[in-house]
Coordinates of C-alpha atoms in Angstrom, one line a residue:
M1 CA 0.0 0.0 0.0
N2 CA 2.8 2.4 0.9
V3 CA 4.2 2.0 -2.7
L4 CA 0.7 2.6 -4.2
L5 CA 0.5 5.9 -2.2
K6 CA 3.9 7.1 -3.3
L7 CA 3.0 6.5 -6.9
E8 CA -0.2 8.5 -6.4
E9 CA 1.9 11.3 -5.0
A10 CA 4.4 10.9 -7.7
A11 CA 1.4 11.2 -10.3
E12 CA 0.3 14.4 -8.5
L13 CA 3.8 15.8 -8.9
G14 CA 3.6 15.1 -12.5
L15 CA 0.1 16.9 -12.9
S16 CA 1.5 19.9 -11.1
L17 CA 4.5 19.9 -13.5
W18 CA 2.1 19.6 -16.6
L19 CA -0.2 22.3 -15.3
F20 CA 2.8 24.5 -14.6
F21 CA 4.1 24.1 -18.2
T22 CA 0.6 25.0 -19.6
L23 CA 1.0 28.4 -17.8
G24 CA 3.9 29.4 -20.2
I25 CA 6.2 30.5 -17.3
A26 CA 10.0 29.9 -17.4
W27 CA 10.7 26.3 -16.2
W28 CA 13.5 27.6 -14.0
L29 CA 11.2 29.6 -11.9
Y30 CA 9.5 26.2 -10.9
L31 CA 13.0 24.9 -9.8
L32 CA 13.9 28.1 -8.1
F33 CA 10.8 28.3 -5.9
L34 CA 10.1 24.6 -5.3
L35 CA 11.5 24.4 -1.8
A36 CA 9.9 27.9 -1.0
P37 CA 6.9 26.3 1.0
D38 CA 9.3 25.0 3.4
I39 CA 9.7 28.6 4.8
G40 CA 6.7 27.5 7.0
M41 CA 9.1 25.5 9.1
L42 CA 10.4 28.9 10.6
G43 CA 7.3 28.6 12.7
Y44 CA 9.1 25.9 14.8
L45 CA 11.4 28.7 16.1
V46 CA 8.5 30.0 18.0
S47 CA 6.8 26.7 19.1
P48 CA 5.8 23.3 17.8
R49 CA 2.3 24.4 17.5
T50 CA 3.1 27.5 15.5
G51 CA 5.5 25.4 13.4
S52 CA 3.0 22.7 12.7
L53 CA 0.3 25.3 11.8
L54 CA 2.6 27.3 9.3
Y55 CA 3.9 24.2 7.9
N56 CA 0.6 22.6 7.2
L57 CA -0.7 25.9 5.8
F58 CA 2.0 25.8 3.2
H59 CA 1.7 22.1 2.4
H60 CA -2.1 21.7 2.3
K61 CA -3.3 20.4 -1.0
G62 CA -6.7 21.9 -0.8
I63 CA -5.3 25.4 -0.5
A64 CA -3.0 24.7 -3.5
I65 CA -6.0 23.5 -5.6
I66 CA -8.0 26.5 -4.6
L67 CA -5.1 28.9 -5.6
L68 CA -4.6 27.0 -8.8
I69 CA -8.4 27.1 -9.8
V70 CA -8.8 30.7 -8.8
G71 CA -5.6 31.6 -10.8
L72 CA -6.7 29.8 -13.8
A73 CA -10.3 31.1 -13.8
S74 CA -9.2 34.7 -13.3
G75 CA -6.3 34.6 -15.7
L76 CA -3.8 35.3 -13.0
N77 CA -1.0 33.1 -14.1
W78 CA 1.1 34.1 -11.0
L79 CA -1.6 32.8 -8.6
A80 CA -2.0 29.6 -10.7
F81 CA 1.8 29.3 -10.5
I82 CA 1.7 29.5 -6.8
G83 CA -1.0 26.7 -6.7
T84 CA 0.9 24.3 -9.0
L85 CA 4.1 25.0 -6.9
L86 CA 2.4 24.3 -3.6
L87 CA 0.7 21.2 -5.1
G88 CA 3.9 19.9 -6.5
H89 CA 6.0 20.6 -3.3
A90 CA 3.4 18.8 -1.1
A91 CA 3.3 15.8 -3.5
L92 CA 7.2 15.6 -3.6
D93 CA 7.3 15.8 0.4
R94 CA 4.8 13.0 0.5
V95 CA 6.7 10.8 -1.9
L96 CA 9.7 11.3 0.4
G97 CA 7.7 10.4 3.4
Y98 CA 7.0 13.9 4.9
G99 CA 3.3 14.5 5.9
L100 CA 1.3 17.2 7.5
K101 CA 2.6 17.8 11.0
Y102 CA 1.1 17.2 14.4
S103 CA 1.6 20.0 17.0
D104 CA 3.7 17.7 19.4
A105 CA 6.8 17.3 17.4
F106 CA 8.3 18.1 14.0
G107 CA 8.8 14.4 13.1
H108 CA 5.3 13.4 14.0
T109 CA 3.2 13.6 10.7
H110 CA -0.1 12.0 9.4
L111 CA 2.1 9.4 7.6
G112 CA 3.8 8.3 10.7
W113 CA 7.1 9.5 12.4
V114 CA 10.0 10.6 10.2
G115 CA 13.7 11.5 10.8
Q116 CA 15.4 11.1 14.1
A117 CA 12.0 10.8 15.8
A118 CA 11.2 7.7 13.7
K119 CA 14.5 6.0 14.9
S120 CA 13.4 6.5 18.7
K121 CA 9.7 5.5 18.3
P122 CA 8.8 1.8 18.7
S123 CA 7.6 0.2 15.6

């Protein structure tokens, strides 16, 4: 099942790339800003609760899809670009095993424990 979920996320990453290329924006901008949503991790400097809230805001696929649809419907390519970028970034993170964060610890995600936290948690 884990492989199937990763394939699904990889397909979503591919969809976001295809949608991006239909916008006619320079390809290098996608690469330049691909890791930008991780700025939400700065909230962890305040607290795990703030960090998880900001991280999840920048990695929520529903928000990405809304931005994409509004951008396409209104002809605002920059907004559609942000939507495709957020969608692609979130899908890539999930392919790599990083999910939405719980407020107790950075390594506690909806996909399970990741990083150092996974090593110290019983299976």
